[in-house]
Coordinates of C-alpha atoms and ligand atoms in Angstrom, one line a residue:
M80 CA 89.6 111.3 88.0
A81 CA 92.2 108.9 86.7
V82 CA 91.4 107.4 83.3
F83 CA 93.1 104.1 82.4
D84 CA 92.7 103.6 78.6
G85 CA 89.2 104.8 78.5
F86 CA 88.2 103.0 81.7
E87 CA 87.2 104.5 85.0
P88 CA 88.4 102.6 88.1
V89 CA 85.7 102.1 90.9
I90 CA 87.1 101.4 94.4
G91 CA 85.6 100.7 97.7
L92 CA 87.6 100.1 100.9
E93 CA 87.0 98.0 103.8
V94 CA 89.1 99.1 106.8
H95 CA 89.4 97.1 110.0
A96 CA 90.4 99.3 113.0
Q97 CA 91.5 97.7 116.2
L98 CA 89.8 99.7 119.1
Q99 CA 92.3 100.6 121.8
T100 CA 90.3 99.2 124.7
D101 CA 92.1 97.7 127.7
S102 CA 90.2 94.4 127.5
K103 CA 88.7 92.3 124.7
I104 CA 85.2 92.8 123.3
F105 CA 83.4 89.7 124.9
C106 CA 85.6 88.8 127.9
G107 CA 87.9 90.5 130.4
C108 CA 91.3 89.3 128.9
R109 CA 93.8 92.0 128.4
V110 CA 94.6 93.4 124.9
Q111 CA 98.3 93.6 124.4
Y112 CA 100.5 93.4 121.4
G113 CA 103.6 91.2 121.6
A114 CA 102.7 89.3 124.8
E115 CA 103.7 85.6 125.3
P116 CA 101.7 83.7 122.8
N117 CA 98.5 82.2 124.1
S118 CA 98.9 84.0 127.6
L119 CA 96.0 86.3 127.2
T120 CA 93.2 83.9 126.7
C121 CA 90.1 82.6 128.8
P122 CA 87.3 80.1 128.1
V123 CA 85.3 82.8 126.3
C124 CA 87.9 83.9 123.8
L125 CA 89.1 80.2 123.3
G126 CA 85.5 79.3 122.4
L127 CA 85.2 76.5 125.1
P128 CA 81.8 75.0 125.3
G129 CA 79.4 76.8 127.7
A130 CA 81.4 80.0 128.0
L131 CA 79.3 83.1 127.4
P132 CA 80.3 86.5 125.9
V133 CA 79.5 89.8 127.6
L134 CA 79.8 93.0 125.6
N135 CA 82.6 95.5 126.5
Q136 CA 80.8 98.8 126.8
R137 CA 83.9 100.8 126.0
A138 CA 84.2 99.1 122.6
V139 CA 80.6 100.3 121.8
E140 CA 81.5 103.8 123.0
Y141 CA 84.4 103.9 120.6
A142 CA 82.3 102.7 117.7
L143 CA 79.8 105.5 118.5
R144 CA 82.4 108.1 118.6
V145 CA 83.5 107.2 115.1
I146 CA 80.0 106.9 113.7
L147 CA 79.0 110.2 115.1
A148 CA 82.3 111.9 114.0
V149 CA 81.7 110.9 110.4
G150 CA 78.1 112.0 110.5
G151 CA 76.7 108.5 110.3
T152 CA 73.5 107.3 111.8
V153 CA 73.6 105.1 114.9
R154 CA 71.2 102.1 114.8
Q155 CA 69.7 102.2 118.3
R156 CA 69.0 98.6 118.3
S157 CA 71.7 96.6 116.5
V158 CA 72.2 92.9 116.4
F159 CA 75.4 90.7 116.6
A160 CA 75.5 87.8 114.2
R161 CA 77.7 84.7 113.8
K162 CA 79.8 84.6 110.7
N163 CA 80.6 80.9 110.4
Y164 CA 83.8 79.6 108.8
F165 CA 86.6 77.3 109.6
Y166 CA 90.1 78.5 110.2
P167 CA 92.8 77.3 112.7
D168 CA 93.1 80.7 114.4
L169 CA 89.3 80.9 114.9
P170 CA 88.6 78.4 117.7
K171 CA 84.8 78.9 118.0
G172 CA 84.4 78.1 114.3
Y173 CA 82.6 81.5 113.9
Q174 CA 83.3 85.2 114.3
I175 CA 80.9 87.4 116.3
S176 CA 80.3 90.2 113.9
Q177 CA 77.3 92.3 112.8
F178 CA 75.4 91.6 109.5
D179 CA 72.2 93.1 108.4
K180 CA 71.7 95.4 111.5
P181 CA 75.0 97.0 112.0
I182 CA 75.4 99.7 114.7
G183 CA 76.3 102.4 112.2
E184 CA 75.3 103.5 108.7
G185 CA 76.1 106.3 106.4
G186 CA 78.3 109.4 106.9
G187 CA 81.4 110.1 105.0
I188 CA 85.1 111.1 105.0
S189 CA 86.2 114.4 103.4
F190 CA 89.7 115.1 102.4
T191 CA 91.8 117.3 100.0
L192 CA 93.6 115.8 97.1
E193 CA 97.1 116.8 95.9
D194 CA 95.6 119.2 93.3
G195 CA 93.8 121.0 96.1
S196 CA 90.3 119.6 95.3
E197 CA 87.9 118.4 97.9
K198 CA 86.4 115.1 97.9
T199 CA 83.9 113.2 100.1
V200 CA 83.7 109.4 100.1
G201 CA 80.4 108.0 101.6
L202 CA 80.3 105.2 104.1
I203 CA 78.0 102.2 103.8
R204 CA 78.3 100.9 107.2
I205 CA 80.4 100.8 110.4
H206 CA 80.0 97.6 112.5
L207 CA 81.6 96.0 115.6
E208 CA 83.2 92.6 115.5
E209 CA 85.9 90.5 117.2
D210 CA 89.3 89.8 115.8
A211 CA 90.5 86.2 115.2
G212 CA 93.9 84.8 116.4
K213 CA 97.1 84.8 114.4
S214 CA 98.7 81.9 112.5
L215 CA 102.6 82.1 112.7
H216 CA 104.4 80.5 109.9
P217 CA 108.1 80.0 110.8
E218 CA 110.4 82.1 108.7
S219 CA 112.9 79.3 108.5
G220 CA 110.2 77.4 106.3
E221 CA 109.6 74.5 108.7
P222 CA 106.6 72.5 107.6
Y223 CA 104.3 73.6 110.4
T224 CA 102.3 76.5 111.6
Q225 CA 101.8 77.8 115.1
V226 CA 98.7 79.5 116.5
D227 CA 98.6 82.4 118.8
L228 CA 95.2 83.1 120.2
N229 CA 95.9 86.2 122.1
R230 CA 94.3 88.4 119.5
C231 CA 91.1 86.4 119.6
G232 CA 88.3 88.6 120.8
T233 CA 90.2 91.9 120.2
P234 CA 87.5 94.6 119.4
L235 CA 87.4 95.9 115.9
I236 CA 85.3 98.2 113.9
E237 CA 84.9 97.6 110.2
I238 CA 84.4 100.8 108.2
V239 CA 83.1 100.1 104.7
S240 CA 83.2 102.8 102.0
Q241 CA 80.8 103.3 99.2
P242 CA 82.4 102.5 95.8
D243 CA 83.0 106.4 95.5
I244 CA 86.8 106.2 95.1
H245 CA 88.0 106.6 91.5
A246 CA 91.8 106.5 91.6
P247 CA 94.5 104.8 93.7
E248 CA 95.7 108.3 95.0
E249 CA 92.2 109.0 96.2
A250 CA 92.3 105.7 98.1
Y251 CA 95.5 106.7 99.6
A252 CA 94.2 110.2 100.6
Y253 CA 91.1 108.5 102.1
L254 CA 93.1 106.2 104.3
V255 CA 95.4 109.0 105.6
K256 CA 92.3 111.0 106.6
L257 CA 90.6 108.1 108.2
K258 CA 93.6 107.1 110.2
Q259 CA 94.0 110.8 111.3
L260 CA 90.4 110.8 112.5
L261 CA 90.6 107.5 114.3
Q262 CA 93.7 108.8 116.1
Y263 CA 92.1 112.1 117.0
L264 CA 89.2 110.3 118.4
E265 CA 91.6 108.2 120.4
V266 CA 89.9 105.0 119.4
C267 CA 92.7 103.4 117.5
T268 CA 96.5 103.9 117.3
G269 CA 96.4 103.5 113.6
D270 CA 99.6 101.5 113.7
M271 CA 99.6 99.3 110.7
E272 CA 102.7 97.5 111.5
K273 CA 101.0 96.0 114.5
G274 CA 98.0 95.3 112.5
H275 CA 95.9 97.9 114.3
L276 CA 94.7 99.1 111.1
R277 CA 94.0 96.9 108.1
C278 CA 92.6 97.5 104.7
D279 CA 91.1 95.4 102.0
A280 CA 90.5 97.1 98.6
N281 CA 87.7 96.2 96.2
V282 CA 88.2 97.3 92.7
S283 CA 86.4 97.1 89.3
V284 CA 86.7 99.1 86.2
R285 CA 84.0 100.2 83.7
P286 CA 84.1 102.1 80.5
Q287 CA 84.3 105.7 81.0
G288 CA 80.8 107.3 81.3
A289 CA 79.1 104.0 82.1
S290 CA 77.0 104.0 85.3
E291 CA 76.8 100.2 85.9
L292 CA 79.5 98.8 88.1
G293 CA 81.9 96.2 86.7
T294 CA 82.9 92.9 88.2
R295 CA 85.2 93.6 91.1
T296 CA 88.0 91.8 92.8
E297 CA 89.1 92.2 96.4
L298 CA 92.8 92.8 97.3
K299 CA 94.1 91.6 100.7
N300 CA 97.4 91.6 102.4
L301 CA 98.0 95.4 102.0
N302 CA 100.3 96.2 104.7
S303 CA 100.7 100.0 104.1
F304 CA 98.8 102.8 102.6
K305 CA 101.5 102.9 99.8
H306 CA 101.0 99.2 99.2
V307 CA 97.3 99.8 98.8
E308 CA 97.9 102.5 96.2
K309 CA 100.5 100.3 94.3
A310 CA 98.2 97.2 94.5
L311 CA 95.3 99.1 93.1
R312 CA 97.3 100.5 90.2
F313 CA 98.4 97.0 89.4
E314 CA 95.0 95.5 89.5
I315 CA 93.3 98.3 87.6
E316 CA 95.8 97.8 84.8
R317 CA 95.3 94.0 84.9
Q318 CA 91.5 94.3 84.6
V319 CA 91.8 97.0 81.8
G320 CA 94.1 94.6 80.1
L321 CA 91.5 91.7 80.3
L322 CA 88.7 93.8 79.2
T323 CA 90.5 95.5 76.2
S324 CA 91.6 92.1 75.0
G325 CA 88.0 90.8 75.0
S326 CA 88.4 88.7 78.2
V327 CA 86.3 89.1 81.4
V328 CA 87.2 89.8 85.0
E329 CA 86.4 87.0 87.4
Q330 CA 85.2 88.0 90.9
A331 CA 87.9 86.9 93.1
T332 CA 90.0 87.6 96.2
L333 CA 93.6 88.4 95.5
L334 CA 96.6 88.5 97.8
W335 CA 99.0 91.3 97.2
N336 CA 102.6 90.2 97.0
E337 CA 104.8 93.3 97.8
K338 CA 108.0 91.4 96.8
T339 CA 106.9 90.6 93.3
G340 CA 104.7 93.7 92.9
A341 CA 101.8 91.5 91.8
A342 CA 98.5 90.3 93.0
E343 CA 98.0 86.6 93.2
M344 CA 94.7 84.6 93.1
M345 CA 93.7 83.4 96.6
R346 CA 90.2 82.2 96.0
T347 CA 87.3 82.9 93.8
K348 CA 85.1 85.2 95.8
E349 CA 82.9 83.8 98.5
E350 CA 79.4 85.2 98.9
S351 CA 77.8 86.3 102.2
H352 CA 75.5 83.2 102.1
D353 CA 78.6 81.1 102.4
Y354 CA 78.9 82.3 105.9
R355 CA 75.6 81.1 107.1
Y356 CA 75.0 84.3 109.2
F357 CA 72.5 84.1 111.9
P358 CA 71.8 86.3 115.0
E359 CA 74.2 85.5 117.8
P360 CA 72.0 83.5 120.4
D361 CA 74.3 84.3 123.3
L362 CA 74.0 88.1 123.1
V363 CA 70.9 90.4 123.5
N364 CA 70.4 93.1 121.0
L365 CA 72.6 96.1 121.5
V366 CA 70.5 99.1 122.6
V367 CA 71.9 102.6 122.4
D368 CA 69.6 105.2 123.9
D369 CA 69.5 109.0 123.2
A370 CA 71.3 109.9 126.4
W371 CA 74.3 107.8 125.5
I372 CA 74.4 109.4 122.0
N373 CA 74.1 112.9 123.6
D374 CA 76.9 112.1 126.0
I375 CA 79.2 111.0 123.3
T376 CA 78.4 113.9 121.0
G377 CA 78.9 116.3 124.0
A378 CA 82.4 114.9 124.7
M379 CA 83.6 114.8 121.1
P380 CA 87.1 116.2 120.7
E381 CA 87.7 119.0 118.3
L382 CA 88.4 117.3 115.0
P383 CA 91.3 118.2 112.6
D384 CA 89.6 120.5 110.1
R385 CA 87.9 122.6 112.8
K386 CA 91.1 122.8 114.8
A387 CA 93.0 124.0 111.8
A388 CA 90.4 126.7 111.2
R389 CA 90.7 127.8 114.8
F390 CA 94.5 127.9 114.8
I391 CA 94.3 130.2 111.8
S392 CA 91.9 132.6 113.5
E393 CA 93.1 132.3 117.0
Y394 CA 96.8 132.3 116.5
G395 CA 97.1 134.1 113.1
I396 CA 99.1 131.4 111.5
R397 CA 99.1 130.5 107.7
E398 CA 96.7 127.9 106.4
Y399 CA 99.6 125.6 105.3
D400 CA 101.1 125.7 108.8
A401 CA 97.7 125.1 110.4
G402 CA 97.6 121.9 108.3
V403 CA 101.0 120.7 109.4
L404 CA 100.3 121.5 113.1
T405 CA 97.0 119.6 113.2
D406 CA 98.3 116.6 111.4
S407 CA 98.2 114.7 114.6
R408 CA 96.5 115.6 117.9
P409 CA 99.7 115.3 120.0
L410 CA 101.4 117.8 117.7
A411 CA 98.5 120.2 117.8
D412 CA 98.5 119.9 121.6
Y413 CA 102.2 120.7 121.7
F414 CA 101.7 123.8 119.6
E415 CA 98.9 125.0 121.8
A416 CA 101.0 124.3 124.9
V417 CA 103.8 126.5 123.5
M418 CA 101.2 129.2 122.8
A419 CA 100.2 129.2 126.4
G420 CA 103.5 130.8 127.2
F421 CA 104.3 132.8 124.0
D422 CA 102.3 135.2 121.9
D423 CA 103.7 135.0 118.3
G424 CA 101.7 132.2 116.6
Q425 CA 103.5 132.3 113.3
A426 CA 107.0 132.3 114.9
A427 CA 106.0 129.4 117.0
A428 CA 104.6 127.5 114.0
N429 CA 107.8 128.2 112.0
W430 CA 109.9 126.8 114.8
I431 CA 107.8 123.8 115.5
S432 CA 107.3 122.7 111.9
T433 CA 110.9 122.9 111.0
E434 CA 113.4 122.7 113.9
L435 CA 111.4 120.8 116.3
L436 CA 109.8 118.2 113.9
A437 CA 113.2 117.6 112.4
S438 CA 114.7 117.0 116.0
V439 CA 111.7 114.7 117.0
K440 CA 112.3 112.7 113.7
E441 CA 116.0 112.4 114.4
S442 CA 115.5 111.3 118.0
E443 CA 113.2 108.6 116.7
S444 CA 110.7 109.5 119.5
D445 CA 107.2 110.6 119.5
I446 CA 106.2 114.2 119.9
A447 CA 104.2 113.1 123.0
D448 CA 107.3 111.8 124.8
Y449 CA 109.8 114.1 123.3
P450 CA 112.1 115.4 126.1
V451 CA 111.9 119.1 125.2
R452 CA 108.6 120.2 126.6
P453 CA 106.4 123.1 125.3
P454 CA 107.3 125.6 128.1
M455 CA 111.0 125.3 127.2
I456 CA 110.2 126.1 123.5
A457 CA 108.1 129.0 124.6
D458 CA 111.0 130.3 126.7
L459 CA 113.4 129.9 123.9
L460 CA 111.1 131.7 121.4
K461 CA 110.7 134.5 123.9
R462 CA 114.5 135.0 124.0
I463 CA 114.7 135.1 120.3
K464 CA 111.9 137.6 120.1
S465 CA 113.4 140.0 122.8
G466 CA 116.8 139.9 120.9
E467 CA 118.6 138.2 123.8
I468 CA 119.8 135.5 121.4
S469 CA 119.8 135.4 117.6
G470 CA 117.9 132.9 115.6
K471 CA 121.2 131.2 114.7
I472 CA 122.3 130.9 118.3
A473 CA 118.8 129.7 119.2
K474 CA 119.4 126.7 117.0
E475 CA 122.6 125.9 118.8
V476 CA 120.8 126.3 122.1
F477 CA 118.0 124.1 121.0
A478 CA 120.3 121.4 119.9
E479 CA 121.7 121.4 123.4
M480 CA 118.3 121.4 124.9
A481 CA 117.4 118.3 122.9
A482 CA 120.6 116.5 123.8
T483 CA 120.7 117.4 127.5
G484 CA 117.1 118.4 128.5
K485 CA 118.5 121.6 130.1
E486 CA 116.6 124.9 130.2
P487 CA 117.6 127.5 127.6
A488 CA 118.7 130.1 130.3
A489 CA 121.2 127.5 131.7
I490 CA 122.6 126.7 128.4
I491 CA 123.0 130.4 127.3
K492 CA 124.7 131.3 130.6
E493 CA 126.9 128.2 130.6
K494 CA 128.1 128.8 127.0
G495 CA 128.1 132.5 127.1
L496 CA 125.7 132.8 124.1
V497 CA 123.9 136.0 124.9
Q498 CA 123.6 138.2 121.8
I499 CA 125.8 141.2 121.9
S500 CA 123.8 144.3 121.1
D501 CA 125.8 146.7 123.0
E502 CA 127.5 149.2 120.5
S503 CA 130.4 150.0 122.9
Q504 CA 131.2 146.2 122.9
L505 CA 130.9 145.9 119.2
E506 CA 132.6 149.1 118.0
P507 CA 136.2 148.1 118.9
I508 CA 135.7 144.8 117.1
I509 CA 134.5 146.5 114.0
D510 CA 137.2 149.0 114.1
S511 CA 139.9 146.4 114.3
I512 CA 138.4 144.6 111.3
L513 CA 138.2 147.8 109.2
N514 CA 141.8 148.5 110.0
A515 CA 142.9 145.0 109.0
H516 CA 141.3 145.3 105.6
P517 CA 142.0 148.7 104.2
D518 CA 141.8 147.3 100.6
N519 CA 138.1 146.2 101.0
V520 CA 137.3 149.5 102.7
E521 CA 138.7 151.1 99.5
K522 CA 136.5 148.9 97.3
Y523 CA 133.4 149.7 99.3
K524 CA 134.1 153.5 99.1
S525 CA 134.7 153.2 95.4
G526 CA 131.1 151.9 94.9
K527 CA 131.7 148.1 95.2
T528 CA 129.2 147.9 98.1
K529 CA 129.0 144.1 97.8
V530 CA 132.0 143.8 100.3
F531 CA 129.7 145.0 102.9
G532 CA 128.7 141.3 103.5
F533 CA 132.4 140.5 103.9
F534 CA 132.6 142.9 106.8
V535 CA 129.4 141.5 108.5
G536 CA 130.9 138.0 108.1
Q537 CA 134.0 139.0 109.8
V538 CA 132.2 140.4 112.8
M539 CA 130.1 137.3 113.1
K540 CA 133.2 135.2 113.0
E541 CA 135.0 137.3 115.5
T542 CA 132.0 137.2 117.9
R543 CA 131.3 133.4 117.3
G544 CA 127.8 134.5 115.8
Q545 CA 126.7 136.4 118.9
A546 CA 126.8 139.9 117.5
N547 CA 123.2 141.3 117.0
P548 CA 123.1 141.5 113.1
K549 CA 121.0 144.7 113.0
V550 CA 123.4 146.6 115.4
V551 CA 126.3 145.4 113.3
N552 CA 124.7 146.6 110.1
D553 CA 124.0 150.0 111.6
L554 CA 127.4 150.4 112.9
L555 CA 129.2 149.3 109.8
K556 CA 127.0 151.5 107.6
R557 CA 127.7 154.5 109.8
K558 CA 131.5 153.9 109.7
L559 CA 131.8 153.1 106.0
D560 CA 129.2 155.6 104.6
G561 CA 130.1 158.3 107.2
Ligands
ADP745 P1 81.0 92.1 100.9 O1 80.0 91.9 101.8 O2 81.3 91.0 99.9 O3 82.3 92.6 101.4 P2 79.9 94.7 100.1 O4 78.8 94.8 99.1 O5 79.7 94.9 101.5 O6 80.6 93.3 99.8 O7 81.1 95.7 99.6 C1 82.4 95.7 100.1 C2 83.1 96.7 99.4 O8 83.2 96.6 98.1 C3 82.5 98.1 99.7 O9 83.5 99.0 100.1 C4 82.0 98.5 98.3 O10 82.0 99.9 98.1 C5 82.9 97.8 97.4 N1 82.2 97.4 96.0 C6 81.1 96.7 95.9 N2 80.8 96.5 94.5 C7 81.9 97.1 93.9 C8 82.4 97.1 92.6 N3 81.6 96.7 91.6 N4 83.5 97.8 92.3 C9 84.3 98.3 93.2 N5 84.0 98.2 94.6 C10 82.8 97.6 94.9
MG746 MG1 84.1 92.2 102.1
ZN747 ZN1 89.3 85.9 127.0

């Protein structure tokens, strides 16, 4: 727990996750990022009089997946509510959300902190709602704002945490874990740049040891997890400064300005009664029966922690590697696809977590559409294991695979890269090297065995790295010691 000058921070996060459905939550309009502005709209999402919303079943399914995955409770009869406010990108003048009867409550997110300790942050609620449109402020600074209503009606879930978080780093770790979970569940891409995941942070401070909560502020405009951490640190210090100088914290909403590294006052905090919530008269209650819950529980994908544990027991890999390989579902799937054609888990883990990930990063592609597919990696690894090629040559072959998409066998043949393990082929090379360096041979014989490495290096140079190092070692030893 971080302590700032005798004060303990208290943090609660509100995360909006865009559900990756094909269509919007209350109409059939397509959801698509970057489409021509205002091209994906209809009377329902434009809020034209008389148009009626119809709930998207897939959006509910996705919300249920998340609620069940975090161990929350599904409210089997939940209620949509109108949250009334005016904003140019909200044509109806209200947002359909859920208020006092949300679809999900409770549950928690568990994660590991840098120091290895485990932490669980409880959840207050998970509810369904629609997104608003987008206001576009011209970058050139022209004195007008444009409105794009394509995003109106995009399905969201809001995940509200308990004020269980007590340090900016904990907030960061919570968000990383939550994003990973949403991606594993295939309900949200987690792409913050596209606004698919948004986070508001509530923060207060209290004297260390106090049980009562202090007055909080809410930070908005946090465009990355790192910004969340930075903004929290800033705001905690500001609040501690106010309290230690005898002043008070005023409940407010603050906008984080990444350029200045400061939070700026946006408005003093609105209360929920300001929104005049009332049950949405155009929608019936949302009823989720036991059968639906059972279906979703039955089809739940294997989640990261369990997958990592299985990787350790099934493939015999180290805990650290299991963590790396289960970081994302596509990466975990890739590893398992390699293991379908190869039997040394740790060797595969080593290769994937170093060579392969570096190459994926360099190619700026995603593991899911990376051109070198798992069977090719399995093939390459088998050739290393059998001694056909050395680990060093394998890197060369792999680079070529990544550049051309060719199979390892073709590259090895084309380039003549097969490892030389045949003594009769290596012996003449070694003999000529020993003959060419009588001084070093003398040194070795007089006890300066360090020059052994020199001879190995010469053989490797001569064979362009293709000599089998073990055979070279054996041969050299025999000749020099014998
Ligand atoms: P609102 O409806 O105004 O958004 P909620 O009571 O639903 O308020 O809380 C929103 C978030 O603020 C939650 O994540 C909660 O944990 C957090 N929160 C509430 N009170 C405090 C506080 N005193 N300090 C820090 N976080 C708080
Ligand atoms: Mg709020
Ligand atoms: Zn529509």
